[in-house]
């Protein structure tokens, strides 16, 4: 009998891209159906931006509702292949949710170090549900990552943060999918930047497809950090990064150099948006496009709005008029319900009565 995982849509990235990933005959074909996420066109935002085409790559549609699954499936499969008994990560939330799910799927233990009091509730709920052993470190993400690295050096536990090269390999598959869906690479890719693994991975994917002649061009990568957590923009690490976008609240990105190389080789840039701009874009995306993402994801849309307002984006050779743009929507809004409800939590109570409801709805 054919099993569910044998169906094309549910094959996952290890199987679908096995010849472009570090897959051997011994690698377990782990999958929760990650990858193959929708590339959805903009209906309303595009009018404000004034570009030729605008798409959202909905990475929130992965099994644990963030792009982290693409890299995690590779990292956990390789850990299982190497006979590791446990995986370990430091996490602002999504990495731990993904590590916990794929570890559960493979029968490995998962250890998670989160910065104390700074992880969105939905993400913590995911790690708890999958049975991960979670420790809240009295420090920030960067402290937690430094300790995780030391633990994995001393003990036979696989570190599955994006310093694990298999993570970046898996994450590059999103760039392949964009090229396959569009028939070529876009002109510009807008992406949030935290630990900077994802921008690194996209660049690798686009370069690989270009070299394999699957694409005629490579996009310019336009990365966005939060203003209170913008070490790459400022050119120096930060001790106490602050932003509502907890997934990019990182003061010393692990993939800093690779991200700067991706920025420069692509002719792109990495800039910053404020929390106000992030929350405005977060609402806009939900209200005008029907896409409910988490604040970190909205950073790239905030960045697009800012970019499109520059004089050179309106007129001249750099004008957006002929450009095809993709925004990477990295994670789901339900992961951070507190931010969502802080914006507008006013739900009036009404009697269970037709006339009362009609009156409340303004129909009476
Ligand atoms: C991890 C994450 C990011 C940042 O990606 P990096 O690879 O750390 O730069 C952005 N958004 C979401 C939702 C994330 O989970």
XYZ file of C-alpha atoms and ligand atoms in Angstrom:
379
model
C 0.000 0.000 0.000
C 1.228 3.490 -0.826
C 2.020 5.475 2.279
C 1.286 9.155 2.746
C 4.971 10.110 2.642
C 5.250 8.557 -0.804
C 2.910 11.096 -2.347
C 4.768 13.859 -4.224
C 3.362 16.791 -2.222
C 4.353 15.168 1.052
C 7.826 14.007 0.092
C 9.657 16.790 1.928
C 12.915 18.530 1.096
C 15.303 15.623 1.775
C 13.712 13.493 -0.884
C 12.784 16.236 -3.344
C 16.228 17.864 -3.357
C 18.345 14.857 -2.396
C 20.899 15.445 -5.166
C 21.517 19.001 -3.934
C 21.656 18.116 -0.219
C 24.141 16.102 1.883
C 21.995 12.967 1.560
C 23.669 9.530 1.519
C 22.198 6.031 1.350
C 22.391 5.987 5.150
C 20.490 9.241 5.675
C 17.014 8.518 7.084
C 14.317 10.039 4.848
C 12.845 12.077 7.672
C 9.910 14.333 6.744
C 6.877 16.095 8.134
C 5.990 17.387 4.663
C 8.152 20.519 4.905
C 8.844 22.726 1.886
C 6.667 23.185 -1.176
C 5.236 26.335 0.421
C 2.958 28.681 -1.555
C 4.251 31.688 -3.479
C 1.251 33.986 -3.252
C 0.874 37.184 -5.274
C 0.073 40.512 -3.645
C -3.388 41.911 -4.314
C -3.241 45.273 -2.582
C 0.220 46.072 -1.255
C 1.559 45.960 -4.814
C -0.367 49.130 -5.622
C 1.498 51.051 -2.918
C 4.840 49.642 -3.970
C 4.422 50.214 -7.691
C 6.544 47.265 -8.817
C 5.855 44.852 -11.685
C 5.172 41.776 -9.550
C 5.120 41.208 -5.805
C 4.938 37.780 -4.167
C 4.964 36.445 -0.637
C 6.791 33.168 -0.016
C 4.629 31.743 2.761
C 7.173 29.909 4.880
C 4.661 30.015 7.731
C 2.993 27.100 5.892
C 5.730 24.686 6.963
C 4.827 21.907 9.480
C 5.811 23.862 12.597
C 4.780 27.174 10.978
C 8.205 28.638 10.235
C 10.957 28.203 7.637
C 13.169 26.588 10.281
C 11.760 23.164 9.288
C 13.656 23.130 5.982
C 17.034 23.165 7.672
C 15.981 21.258 10.758
C 14.868 18.184 8.820
C 18.361 17.942 7.320
C 20.163 18.643 10.609
C 18.133 16.097 12.584
C 18.359 13.444 9.866
C 22.150 13.871 9.769
C 22.285 13.706 13.581
C 20.313 10.434 13.479
C 22.567 9.136 10.704
C 25.588 9.868 12.940
C 23.929 7.912 15.783
C 23.428 10.978 17.988
C 20.953 10.288 20.785
C 19.950 13.866 21.345
C 19.859 17.253 19.671
C 20.392 20.610 21.335
C 19.687 24.187 20.330
C 19.607 27.702 21.692
C 16.546 29.416 20.404
C 14.432 32.543 20.326
C 11.567 30.062 19.778
C 11.128 28.778 16.238
C 14.321 26.758 16.130
C 13.269 24.974 19.321
C 9.749 24.313 18.011
C 11.205 22.773 14.872
C 14.001 20.845 16.625
C 11.489 19.421 19.103
C 9.130 18.272 16.344
C 11.777 16.610 14.169
C 13.493 15.047 17.193
C 10.147 13.580 18.277
C 9.630 12.262 14.746
C 13.054 10.556 14.782
C 12.952 9.272 18.342
C 15.780 11.531 19.560
C 15.766 13.589 22.744
C 15.669 17.361 22.307
C 17.253 19.895 24.662
C 16.356 23.535 24.252
C 17.983 26.614 25.813
C 15.747 29.690 25.573
C 16.505 33.213 26.777
C 14.603 33.707 30.027
C 11.210 35.399 29.601
C 11.755 36.360 25.978
C 10.143 33.633 23.934
C 6.734 34.007 22.268
C 4.151 31.773 23.974
C 3.085 29.765 20.922
C 6.650 28.678 20.208
C 7.221 27.553 23.771
C 3.934 25.626 23.618
C 5.221 23.755 20.566
C 8.481 22.704 22.242
C 6.538 21.610 25.339
C 4.023 19.643 23.259
C 6.772 17.703 21.510
C 8.372 16.757 24.819
C 11.575 18.774 24.556
C 13.567 19.411 27.748
C 13.525 23.184 28.000
C 15.767 25.397 30.119
C 15.325 29.155 30.458
C 18.788 30.699 30.578
C 19.204 33.834 32.673
C 20.712 35.749 29.768
C 19.959 36.609 26.154
C 19.974 34.466 23.005
C 23.657 35.024 22.374
C 24.502 33.758 25.881
C 22.342 30.677 25.328
C 24.025 29.919 21.986
C 27.513 30.255 23.469
C 26.605 27.681 26.153
C 24.936 25.348 23.641
C 28.113 25.344 21.552
C 30.217 24.400 24.588
C 27.832 21.594 25.617
C 27.897 20.054 22.128
C 31.706 20.192 22.071
C 31.917 18.329 25.368
C 29.123 15.780 24.920
C 27.780 13.550 22.108
C 24.806 15.809 21.482
C 24.219 17.341 18.039
C 23.967 21.133 17.960
C 21.180 22.038 15.523
C 21.491 25.822 15.525
C 22.234 27.410 12.162
C 25.967 27.139 12.935
C 25.245 23.513 11.950
C 26.019 23.589 8.189
C 23.153 21.184 7.418
C 20.651 23.850 8.494
C 21.828 26.311 5.835
C 21.837 23.527 3.234
C 18.212 22.672 3.911
C 17.105 26.289 4.003
C 18.512 27.024 0.540
C 15.721 24.876 -0.941
C 13.301 27.795 -0.547
C 15.293 29.705 -3.186
C 15.006 26.686 -5.517
C 11.238 26.678 -5.109
C 10.938 30.395 -5.869
C 12.899 29.954 -9.102
C 10.867 26.884 -10.034
C 7.581 28.725 -9.404
C 8.524 31.982 -11.183
C 10.480 30.293 -13.984
C 13.464 32.493 -13.045
C 14.943 34.274 -10.024
C 13.173 37.469 -8.905
C 14.960 40.823 -9.205
C 14.790 41.562 -5.489
C 14.355 39.386 -2.403
C 13.253 41.068 0.843
C 14.042 39.037 3.959
C 14.252 39.570 7.730
C 17.710 39.098 9.260
C 18.331 37.792 12.774
C 21.060 35.232 13.207
C 21.570 35.724 9.449
C 21.469 32.045 8.445
C 18.462 32.418 6.187
C 19.808 35.244 4.000
C 22.989 33.165 3.698
C 20.981 30.106 2.676
C 18.864 31.925 0.080
C 21.984 33.335 -1.543
C 23.521 29.866 -1.734
C 20.342 28.496 -3.302
C 20.080 31.254 -5.902
C 23.773 30.956 -6.800
C 23.475 27.167 -7.178
C 20.470 27.422 -9.463
C 22.152 30.153 -11.493
C 25.266 28.003 -11.929
C 23.103 25.042 -12.921
C 21.410 27.317 -15.499
C 18.043 26.914 -13.846
C 17.897 30.723 -13.525
C 19.166 33.476 -15.839
C 19.939 35.894 -13.008
C 20.467 36.183 -9.261
C 18.360 38.536 -7.145
C 19.635 41.439 -5.098
C 19.128 40.507 -1.445
C 17.596 43.242 0.692
C 17.801 42.185 4.359
C 16.095 43.880 7.317
C 17.050 43.961 10.968
C 15.039 45.553 13.759
C 16.454 48.959 14.716
C 17.014 47.854 18.332
C 18.757 44.674 17.191
C 20.760 45.769 14.158
C 24.378 44.738 14.732
C 25.121 44.214 11.038
C 23.747 47.641 10.131
C 25.721 49.271 12.961
C 28.836 47.228 12.256
C 29.259 45.982 15.830
C 27.691 43.395 18.144
C 25.124 44.494 20.739
C 24.879 43.244 24.318
C 21.199 43.891 24.861
C 19.188 43.732 21.627
C 15.599 44.955 21.935
C 12.664 44.500 19.573
C 9.062 43.310 19.529
C 10.184 40.919 16.775
C 11.633 38.289 19.111
C 12.728 35.964 16.278
C 15.266 38.567 15.147
C 16.241 39.816 18.595
C 19.902 38.905 18.168
C 22.946 40.962 19.058
C 25.741 38.916 17.519
C 24.582 36.922 14.452
C 26.232 33.525 13.977
C 26.278 33.903 10.178
C 27.389 37.547 10.183
C 30.240 37.210 7.671
C 28.331 34.978 5.290
C 25.377 37.382 5.347
C 27.600 40.354 4.566
C 29.147 38.375 1.698
C 25.660 37.516 0.383
C 24.647 41.166 0.635
C 27.729 42.386 -1.222
C 27.915 39.670 -3.876
C 24.255 40.206 -4.709
C 24.625 43.989 -4.849
C 22.036 44.262 -2.081
C 21.874 45.825 1.350
C 21.012 45.146 4.996
C 19.125 47.986 6.699
C 16.933 48.531 9.740
C 13.257 49.184 10.480
C 11.798 50.400 13.766
C 9.346 48.415 15.875
C 6.619 50.905 14.887
C 7.313 50.226 11.216
C 7.327 46.475 11.882
C 3.970 46.568 13.681
C 2.430 48.795 11.002
C 3.497 46.315 8.300
C 2.289 43.414 10.476
C -1.191 44.938 10.586
C -1.188 45.909 6.930
C -0.291 42.413 5.825
C -3.047 40.909 7.962
C -5.710 43.486 7.072
C -4.967 44.034 3.392
C -3.463 40.766 2.199
C -5.016 38.216 4.559
C -1.587 37.090 5.742
C -1.104 36.772 9.501
C 2.609 36.506 10.130
C 4.745 37.028 13.185
C 6.401 40.411 13.801
C 9.856 39.291 12.611
C 8.393 38.302 9.243
C 6.720 41.697 8.883
C 10.154 43.346 9.152
C 10.823 42.609 5.494
C 7.484 44.091 4.422
C 8.185 47.161 6.577
C 11.507 47.297 4.782
C 9.830 47.076 1.390
C 7.518 49.986 2.224
C 10.535 52.024 3.327
C 12.575 51.055 0.284
C 9.734 51.877 -2.105
C 9.462 55.393 -0.663
C 13.038 56.291 -1.648
C 13.337 58.651 -4.639
C 15.499 56.172 -6.588
C 12.837 53.478 -6.207
C 10.278 55.740 -7.857
C 12.250 57.060 -10.862
C 15.363 56.206 -12.841
C 17.303 53.007 -13.544
C 16.727 51.624 -10.016
C 12.971 52.213 -10.237
C 10.783 49.378 -8.989
C 8.429 49.662 -11.965
C 9.944 46.732 -13.857
C 10.995 44.686 -10.843
C 9.732 41.328 -9.626
C 9.941 41.215 -5.850
C 9.578 38.357 -3.356
C 9.097 38.900 0.399
C 9.932 35.944 2.640
C 7.162 35.483 5.224
C 9.170 33.488 7.720
C 6.710 32.524 10.493
C 3.067 32.411 11.539
C 1.276 35.089 13.560
C -0.295 32.533 15.904
C 3.123 31.861 17.377
C 2.999 35.216 19.127
C -0.612 35.713 20.253
C 0.365 38.301 22.853
C 1.616 40.741 20.226
C -1.495 40.132 18.139
C -3.884 40.746 21.009
C -1.961 43.751 22.346
C -2.882 45.616 19.169
C -6.629 45.246 19.351
C -8.049 43.011 22.035
C -11.342 44.818 22.458
C -14.129 42.252 22.103
C -17.435 43.637 23.425
C -19.843 41.232 25.148
C -23.364 41.091 23.735
C -26.512 39.275 24.943
C -27.401 36.033 23.106
C -30.252 37.771 21.388
C -30.792 38.604 17.687
C -31.812 42.214 18.227
C -28.890 42.849 20.568
C -26.395 41.395 18.080
C -27.943 43.342 15.187
C -27.725 46.500 17.231
C -24.103 45.825 18.162
C -23.298 45.178 14.495
C -24.879 48.488 13.523
C -27.646 46.769 11.539
C -30.607 47.864 13.656
C 14.678 32.513 12.658
C 13.707 33.496 12.157
C 14.098 34.669 11.472
C 15.530 35.053 11.277
O 16.252 34.161 10.469
P 17.827 34.093 10.611
O 18.243 32.947 9.804
O 18.126 33.932 12.068
O 18.352 35.419 10.107
C 13.114 35.489 10.986
N 11.805 35.202 11.170
C 11.409 34.105 11.817
C 9.950 33.864 11.985
C 12.334 33.217 12.337
O 11.905 32.129 12.984
